[in-house]
mmCIF file of C-alpha atoms in Angstrom:
data_model
loop_
_atom_site.group_PDB
_atom_site.id
_atom_site.type_symbol
_atom_site.label_atom_id
_atom_site.label_comp_id
_atom_site.label_asym_id
_atom_site.label_seq_id
_atom_site.Cartn_x
_atom_site.Cartn_y
_atom_site.Cartn_z
ATOM 1 C CA MET A 13 -2.529 -22.287 4.727
ATOM 2 C CA LYS A 14 1.113 -23.956 4.935
ATOM 3 C CA ILE A 15 4.543 -21.816 4.318
ATOM 4 C CA GLU A 16 8.091 -23.540 4.387
ATOM 5 C CA LEU A 17 9.488 -21.742 7.462
ATOM 6 C CA LYS A 18 12.612 -22.831 6.672
ATOM 7 C CA ASN A 19 13.082 -20.799 3.727
ATOM 8 C CA THR A 20 11.523 -17.616 5.212
ATOM 9 C CA ALA A 21 13.743 -15.118 7.062
ATOM 10 C CA CYS A 22 12.275 -14.374 10.545
ATOM 11 C CA PHE A 23 12.233 -11.090 12.477
ATOM 12 C CA GLY A 24 10.936 -9.729 15.361
ATOM 13 C CA VAL A 25 9.567 -5.964 16.478
ATOM 14 C CA ALA A 26 10.677 -4.718 19.284
ATOM 15 C CA GLY A 27 8.419 -2.203 21.877
ATOM 16 C CA ASN A 28 5.355 -2.259 19.640
ATOM 17 C CA PHE A 29 3.050 -2.631 22.767
ATOM 18 C CA THR A 30 3.392 0.309 25.291
ATOM 19 C CA GLY A 31 5.080 -1.102 28.393
ATOM 20 C CA HIS A 32 6.273 -4.438 27.411
ATOM 21 C CA LEU A 33 10.048 -3.234 27.155
ATOM 22 C CA GLU A 34 9.604 -1.762 30.809
ATOM 23 C CA GLN A 35 7.971 -5.425 32.023
ATOM 24 C CA ALA A 36 10.761 -6.979 30.429
ATOM 25 C CA GLY A 37 13.389 -4.960 32.067
ATOM 26 C CA GLU A 38 14.872 -4.383 28.764
ATOM 27 C CA ALA A 39 13.504 -0.631 28.296
ATOM 28 C CA ALA A 40 17.031 0.724 29.216
ATOM 29 C CA ASP A 41 18.951 -1.198 26.170
ATOM 30 C CA PHE A 42 16.765 1.235 23.701
ATOM 31 C CA VAL A 43 17.705 4.781 25.595
ATOM 32 C CA SER A 44 20.181 5.429 22.493
ATOM 33 C CA VAL A 45 17.922 4.516 20.176
ATOM 34 C CA ALA A 46 16.128 7.616 18.354
ATOM 35 C CA ALA A 47 12.432 6.620 17.993
ATOM 36 C CA ALA A 48 8.859 8.452 17.308
ATOM 37 C CA GLU A 49 6.783 8.388 20.505
ATOM 38 C CA ASN A 50 4.920 5.173 20.756
ATOM 39 C CA ALA A 51 7.059 3.794 17.716
ATOM 40 C CA PRO A 52 8.627 0.391 17.721
ATOM 41 C CA LYS A 53 12.225 0.537 18.679
ATOM 42 C CA ALA A 54 13.863 -1.855 16.390
ATOM 43 C CA VAL A 55 13.580 -4.750 13.981
ATOM 44 C CA PHE A 56 15.830 -7.666 15.031
ATOM 45 C CA PRO A 57 16.707 -11.127 13.433
ATOM 46 C CA THR A 58 15.843 -14.683 14.716
ATOM 47 C CA TYR A 59 16.860 -16.874 11.643
ATOM 48 C CA ILE A 60 17.960 -16.005 8.216
ATOM 49 C CA PRO A 61 18.227 -19.052 6.051
ATOM 50 C CA GLY A 62 21.583 -19.798 4.633
ATOM 51 C CA ALA A 63 23.269 -17.424 7.082
ATOM 52 C CA CYS A 64 26.705 -16.290 5.493
ATOM 53 C CA GLY A 65 28.841 -13.106 5.236
ATOM 54 C CA THR A 66 28.362 -10.746 7.989
ATOM 55 C CA VAL A 67 25.326 -12.693 9.423
ATOM 56 C CA PRO A 68 26.224 -14.284 12.930
ATOM 57 C CA SER A 69 26.235 -18.091 12.430
ATOM 58 C CA PHE A 70 24.095 -18.711 15.110
ATOM 59 C CA LEU A 71 20.780 -16.873 13.087
ATOM 60 C CA GLY A 72 21.316 -20.116 10.534
ATOM 61 C CA VAL A 73 20.119 -22.412 12.748
ATOM 62 C CA PHE A 74 16.652 -22.918 12.664
ATOM 63 C CA PRO A 75 15.010 -22.302 16.000
ATOM 64 C CA PHE A 76 11.268 -22.871 15.156
ATOM 65 C CA ASP A 77 9.225 -25.655 16.513
ATOM 66 C CA SER A 78 5.665 -26.012 17.063
ATOM 67 C CA LEU A 79 5.487 -28.719 19.905
ATOM 68 C CA GLU A 80 8.383 -27.719 22.290
ATOM 69 C CA ILE A 81 10.658 -25.220 23.794
ATOM 70 C CA ARG A 82 14.028 -26.254 24.703
ATOM 71 C CA PHE A 83 16.489 -23.871 26.825
ATOM 72 C CA LEU A 84 20.037 -23.768 27.930
ATOM 73 C CA GLU A 85 20.888 -25.590 30.963
ATOM 74 C CA GLY A 86 21.599 -23.050 33.716
ATOM 75 C CA GLU A 87 19.222 -20.431 32.037
ATOM 76 C CA LYS A 88 16.820 -19.264 34.742
ATOM 77 C CA LYS A 89 14.934 -16.106 33.194
ATOM 78 C CA VAL A 90 13.383 -17.742 30.244
ATOM 79 C CA GLN A 91 10.049 -16.355 29.486
ATOM 80 C CA ILE A 92 6.982 -16.510 26.825
ATOM 81 C CA GLU A 93 6.821 -13.672 24.353
ATOM 82 C CA PRO A 94 3.140 -13.744 23.043
ATOM 83 C CA GLU A 95 2.496 -12.223 19.402
ATOM 84 C CA CYS A 96 0.841 -12.305 16.215
ATOM 85 C CA ALA A 97 3.217 -13.174 13.638
ATOM 86 C CA VAL A 98 2.525 -12.365 9.826
ATOM 87 C CA VAL A 99 4.266 -13.612 6.979
ATOM 88 C CA PHE A 100 4.612 -11.484 4.131
ATOM 89 C CA ARG A 101 6.383 -11.799 0.404
ATOM 90 C CA ALA A 102 8.985 -9.108 -0.177
ATOM 91 C CA HIS A 103 9.520 -7.526 -3.872
ATOM 92 C CA TRP A 104 12.904 -6.323 -4.197
ATOM 93 C CA ASN A 105 13.996 -3.586 -6.395
ATOM 94 C CA GLY A 106 17.592 -4.001 -6.639
ATOM 95 C CA ASP A 107 19.193 -4.044 -3.034
ATOM 96 C CA VAL A 108 15.785 -2.734 -1.193
ATOM 97 C CA ILE A 109 12.415 -4.259 -0.142
ATOM 98 C CA GLU A 110 9.955 -2.087 -2.389
ATOM 99 C CA SER A 111 6.975 -3.601 -1.128
ATOM 100 C CA LEU A 112 5.898 -6.148 1.369
ATOM 101 C CA VAL A 113 2.513 -7.966 0.821
ATOM 102 C CA PRO A 114 0.855 -9.798 3.976
ATOM 103 C CA LEU A 115 -0.174 -13.479 3.193
ATOM 104 C CA CYS A 116 -1.207 -14.910 6.562
ATOM 105 C CA PHE A 117 -0.911 -14.692 10.306
ATOM 106 C CA GLY A 118 -0.695 -16.899 13.435
ATOM 107 C CA ALA A 119 0.647 -17.256 16.815
ATOM 108 C CA SER A 120 3.888 -16.792 17.906
ATOM 109 C CA ASN A 121 6.167 -17.358 20.819
ATOM 110 C CA ASP A 122 8.972 -15.063 20.254
ATOM 111 C CA CYS A 123 10.539 -16.764 23.740
ATOM 112 C CA SER A 124 13.150 -14.706 25.182
ATOM 113 C CA ILE A 125 16.126 -15.106 27.806
ATOM 114 C CA ARG A 126 16.110 -12.092 30.214
ATOM 115 C CA LYS A 127 20.041 -11.739 29.833
ATOM 116 C CA GLU A 128 21.782 -8.380 31.134
ATOM 117 C CA GLY A 129 24.560 -7.261 28.999
ATOM 118 C CA ALA A 130 23.828 -9.064 25.571
ATOM 119 C CA LYS A 131 24.949 -6.620 22.547
ATOM 120 C CA LYS A 132 22.248 -7.252 20.319
ATOM 121 C CA ILE A 133 18.268 -8.333 20.983
ATOM 122 C CA SER A 134 19.027 -11.222 18.209
ATOM 123 C CA LEU A 135 21.388 -13.136 21.217
ATOM 124 C CA LYS A 136 18.581 -13.484 23.846
ATOM 125 C CA LYS A 137 16.264 -14.913 21.147
ATOM 126 C CA ASN A 138 17.570 -17.822 18.679
ATOM 127 C CA TRP A 139 20.088 -20.272 21.347
ATOM 128 C CA GLY A 140 19.786 -23.248 18.940
ATOM 129 C CA ALA A 141 16.849 -25.300 17.480
ATOM 130 C CA SER A 142 13.602 -25.339 19.705
ATOM 131 C CA SER A 143 14.114 -21.818 21.007
ATOM 132 C CA LYS A 144 11.135 -20.399 19.351
ATOM 133 C CA GLY A 145 7.774 -21.285 18.365
ATOM 134 C CA PHE A 146 5.199 -20.493 15.449
ATOM 135 C CA SER A 147 1.767 -21.980 15.085
ATOM 136 C CA SER A 148 1.461 -24.486 12.392
ATOM 137 C CA SER A 149 -2.516 -23.051 12.131
ATOM 138 C CA LEU A 150 -2.083 -20.324 9.993
ATOM 139 C CA ILE A 151 -4.740 -17.828 9.065
ATOM 140 C CA PRO A 152 -4.802 -16.214 5.495
ATOM 141 C CA ILE A 153 -5.333 -12.364 5.219
ATOM 142 C CA ASP A 154 -7.837 -10.790 3.258
ATOM 143 C CA PHE A 155 -6.496 -7.248 3.582
ATOM 144 C CA PHE A 156 -4.175 -5.447 5.894
ATOM 145 C CA SER A 157 -5.878 -2.688 6.806
ATOM 146 C CA ALA A 158 -8.589 -1.638 9.458
ATOM 147 C CA GLY A 159 -12.011 -3.605 8.711
ATOM 148 C CA GLY A 160 -9.808 -6.749 7.616
ATOM 149 C CA ILE A 161 -9.649 -10.069 9.084
ATOM 150 C CA LEU A 162 -6.996 -9.193 11.789
ATOM 151 C CA ASP A 163 -9.146 -6.349 13.380
ATOM 152 C CA ARG A 164 -11.460 -9.203 14.677
ATOM 153 C CA TYR A 165 -8.675 -10.984 16.492
ATOM 154 C CA ARG A 166 -7.135 -10.908 19.949
ATOM 155 C CA ILE A 167 -3.810 -12.513 21.363
ATOM 156 C CA ALA A 168 -4.275 -14.677 24.452
ATOM 157 C CA SER A 169 -1.543 -16.565 26.388
ATOM 158 C CA PHE A 170 -1.279 -18.949 29.237
ATOM 159 C CA LEU A 171 1.336 -21.084 30.992
ATOM 160 C CA VAL A 172 -0.014 -24.535 32.171
ATOM 161 C CA ARG A 173 1.955 -26.077 35.503
ATOM 162 C CA GLY A 174 0.631 -28.857 37.060
ATOM 163 C CA GLY A 175 -2.672 -29.072 35.536
ATOM 164 C CA THR A 176 -3.283 -25.418 36.353
ATOM 165 C CA VAL A 177 -3.959 -22.888 33.742
ATOM 166 C CA TYR A 178 -2.349 -19.106 34.281
ATOM 167 C CA GLU A 179 -2.968 -16.184 32.114
ATOM 168 C CA TYR A 180 0.831 -15.351 31.185
ATOM 169 C CA GLY A 181 0.180 -11.936 29.072
ATOM 170 C CA GLU A 182 -2.621 -9.583 28.524
ATOM 171 C CA ASP A 183 -5.385 -10.733 26.684
ATOM 172 C CA SER A 184 -4.968 -7.875 23.641
ATOM 173 C CA ALA A 185 -6.560 -7.035 20.610
ATOM 174 C CA VAL A 186 -4.408 -7.076 17.327
ATOM 175 C CA ARG A 187 -5.618 -3.790 16.326
ATOM 176 C CA ASN A 188 -3.953 -2.047 19.232
ATOM 177 C CA TYR A 189 -0.453 -2.568 18.587
ATOM 178 C CA SER A 190 1.223 0.657 18.480
ATOM 179 C CA TYR A 191 2.160 0.259 14.903
ATOM 180 C CA ILE A 192 -0.005 -1.792 12.671
ATOM 181 C CA TYR A 193 -1.709 -2.112 9.138
ATOM 182 C CA GLY A 194 -0.100 1.084 6.912
ATOM 183 C CA THR A 195 1.842 2.632 9.638
ATOM 184 C CA LEU A 196 3.718 -0.812 10.426
ATOM 185 C CA LEU A 197 4.351 -1.390 6.788
ATOM 186 C CA GLU A 198 6.061 1.820 6.429
ATOM 187 C CA TRP A 199 7.876 1.234 9.347
ATOM 188 C CA LEU A 200 9.072 -2.179 8.773
ATOM 189 C CA LEU A 201 10.114 -0.980 5.279
ATOM 190 C CA ASP A 202 12.163 1.907 6.455
ATOM 191 C CA LYS A 203 13.849 -0.545 9.120
ATOM 192 C CA LEU A 204 14.573 -3.353 6.634
ATOM 193 C CA ASN A 205 15.967 -1.284 4.560
ATOM 194 C CA GLY A 206 17.747 1.425 6.307
ATOM 195 C CA GLN A 207 18.264 0.348 10.001
ATOM 196 C CA ARG A 208 21.870 0.703 11.266
ATOM 197 C CA ASP A 209 24.242 -1.402 13.029
ATOM 198 C CA GLU A 210 24.141 0.486 16.254
ATOM 199 C CA GLY A 211 23.122 -0.174 20.131
ATOM 200 C CA PRO A 212 21.038 -3.513 20.124
ATOM 201 C CA ALA A 213 20.001 -2.875 16.552
ATOM 202 C CA GLU A 214 21.598 -4.717 13.583
ATOM 203 C CA ASN A 215 21.937 -4.090 9.862
ATOM 204 C CA ILE A 216 19.299 -6.332 8.332
ATOM 205 C CA ASN A 217 19.300 -4.844 4.686
ATOM 206 C CA GLY A 218 22.956 -5.712 4.789
ATOM 207 C CA TYR A 219 22.208 -9.563 5.983
ATOM 208 C CA LEU A 220 19.314 -10.085 3.858
ATOM 209 C CA ASN A 221 21.267 -8.932 0.602
ATOM 210 C CA GLU A 222 24.209 -11.213 1.617
ATOM 211 C CA CYS A 223 21.718 -14.309 1.851
ATOM 212 C CA GLY A 224 19.912 -14.106 -1.536
ATOM 213 C CA ARG A 225 17.572 -11.628 -1.121
ATOM 214 C CA PRO A 226 14.609 -14.155 0.214
ATOM 215 C CA GLU A 227 11.148 -13.335 -1.077
ATOM 216 C CA GLN A 228 9.402 -14.449 1.871
ATOM 217 C CA ILE A 229 9.667 -12.905 5.503
ATOM 218 C CA MET A 230 7.816 -13.372 8.512
ATOM 219 C CA ILE A 231 7.763 -10.689 11.195
ATOM 220 C CA SER A 232 6.303 -11.571 14.943
ATOM 221 C CA ILE A 233 4.947 -7.729 15.277
ATOM 222 C CA GLY A 234 5.481 -7.289 19.001
ATOM 223 C CA ALA A 235 4.832 -9.108 22.311
ATOM 224 C CA THR A 236 1.980 -7.898 24.597
ATOM 225 C CA ARG A 237 2.190 -6.839 28.392
ATOM 226 C CA TYR A 238 2.343 -9.373 31.120
ATOM 227 C CA THR A 239 -0.071 -9.875 33.769
ATOM 228 C CA PRO A 240 1.648 -9.650 36.981
ATOM 229 C CA PHE A 241 2.359 -13.604 37.423
ATOM 230 C CA GLY A 242 3.428 -13.301 33.567
ATOM 231 C CA GLN A 243 5.975 -10.718 34.315
ATOM 232 C CA ASN A 244 7.159 -12.577 37.892
ATOM 233 C CA ASN A 245 7.157 -16.215 36.386
ATOM 234 C CA PHE A 246 9.631 -17.721 34.192
ATOM 235 C CA LEU A 247 9.590 -21.108 32.610
ATOM 236 C CA GLN A 248 10.382 -24.342 34.292
ATOM 237 C CA ASN A 249 11.071 -27.805 33.017
ATOM 238 C CA GLY A 250 7.485 -29.565 32.494
ATOM 239 C CA ASP A 251 5.637 -26.212 31.741
ATOM 240 C CA GLU A 252 3.744 -25.827 28.916
ATOM 241 C CA SER A 253 3.385 -22.456 27.177
ATOM 242 C CA VAL A 254 0.132 -21.783 24.761
ATOM 243 C CA VAL A 255 -0.273 -18.584 22.724
ATOM 244 C CA VAL A 256 -4.056 -18.157 21.269
ATOM 245 C CA LEU A 257 -5.021 -16.068 18.269
ATOM 246 C CA TYR A 258 -8.848 -16.037 18.478
ATOM 247 C CA PRO A 259 -11.829 -13.841 16.697
ATOM 248 C CA GLU A 260 -13.470 -12.111 19.810
ATOM 249 C CA ASP A 261 -16.752 -11.924 17.612
ATOM 250 C CA VAL A 262 -16.775 -15.965 18.009
ATOM 251 C CA TYR A 263 -15.284 -16.535 21.443
ATOM 252 C CA ASN A 264 -14.861 -14.540 24.463
ATOM 253 C CA SER A 265 -11.552 -15.283 27.018
ATOM 254 C CA GLU A 266 -12.965 -17.701 29.131
ATOM 255 C CA GLN A 267 -14.074 -19.988 26.358
ATOM 256 C CA ILE A 268 -10.516 -19.404 25.440
ATOM 257 C CA LYS A 269 -9.137 -20.682 28.927
ATOM 258 C CA THR A 270 -11.308 -23.857 29.055
ATOM 259 C CA MET A 271 -10.141 -24.845 25.557
ATOM 260 C CA VAL A 272 -6.534 -24.475 27.134
ATOM 261 C CA LEU A 273 -7.435 -26.496 30.029
ATOM 262 C CA GLU A 274 -8.969 -29.023 28.109
ATOM 263 C CA ASN A 275 -6.649 -28.754 25.213
ATOM 264 C CA ASP A 276 -9.409 -28.778 22.566
ATOM 265 C CA PHE A 277 -9.534 -26.003 19.827
ATOM 266 C CA PRO A 278 -11.417 -25.351 16.610
ATOM 267 C CA GLN A 279 -9.356 -25.585 13.423
ATOM 268 C CA ALA A 280 -10.890 -23.178 11.197
ATOM 269 C CA ASP A 281 -10.562 -19.567 12.883
ATOM 270 C CA ILE A 282 -8.132 -19.908 16.038
ATOM 271 C CA SER A 283 -4.364 -20.091 15.568
ATOM 272 C CA VAL A 284 -2.945 -22.219 18.296
ATOM 273 C CA LEU A 285 0.782 -22.529 19.688
ATOM 274 C CA ARG A 286 1.350 -24.969 22.495
ATOM 275 C CA GLN A 287 4.717 -25.983 23.480
ATOM 276 C CA LYS A 288 6.138 -28.269 26.177
ATOM 277 C CA VAL A 289 8.898 -26.814 28.168
ATOM 278 C CA VAL A 290 11.947 -29.459 28.026
ATOM 279 C CA LEU A 291 15.222 -28.361 29.622
#
């Protein structure tokens, strides 16, 4: 399945795997953000096509690349954020999104700069072209609820350095997100329509209305927790970042790691994002 991402408004979800924000050193950013227990903290923008009005101009720069990650000279703390991303069709009723219809999913690298003092999450997410990743191999969604295709899938991530494959994020089931399926959809509609510009969060509904109420929205629904290696190792020139979404009833984690080492993946049922890190 192909998606024209340049015409798609793109977002991420902060704090949808318990423990990730603490590992990333970002929990303090959300102290003032009211949220239910175990709920994600906020939706943040990574790309708004045709950014205009109050939308920060940097969000109009297309940041996604399926082959490379380029990061700014002088930045030292850049980490892979391995995620499942879902593309939705948005149905509008006036100036609010009435419903989100899931279309397909794929491997995402919501790559982030660990930067203290950034006022908004988006400032650590889109620093220009090739600052993020979304797989070109997308998988259609049958239905977005328990028992559907996503119940079978896991998120694995790796850093390849000097010919050695290191596990970067914990191998995690998509179904184990804190918020998933109906709970996630309800939460997303609330945030896309009603999130206010406060603390690290931004007024998403205002952005979307100013930029033409896009009919397609991609959301990376949350980064997994890191392994000890992933938590303590930042990207370096020449590394390769690999995020894999795979069905657990067909493959196991060791088979996936071998595929990463050999760079040889089946095309039908696995979504792979492999990016070379370039300074």
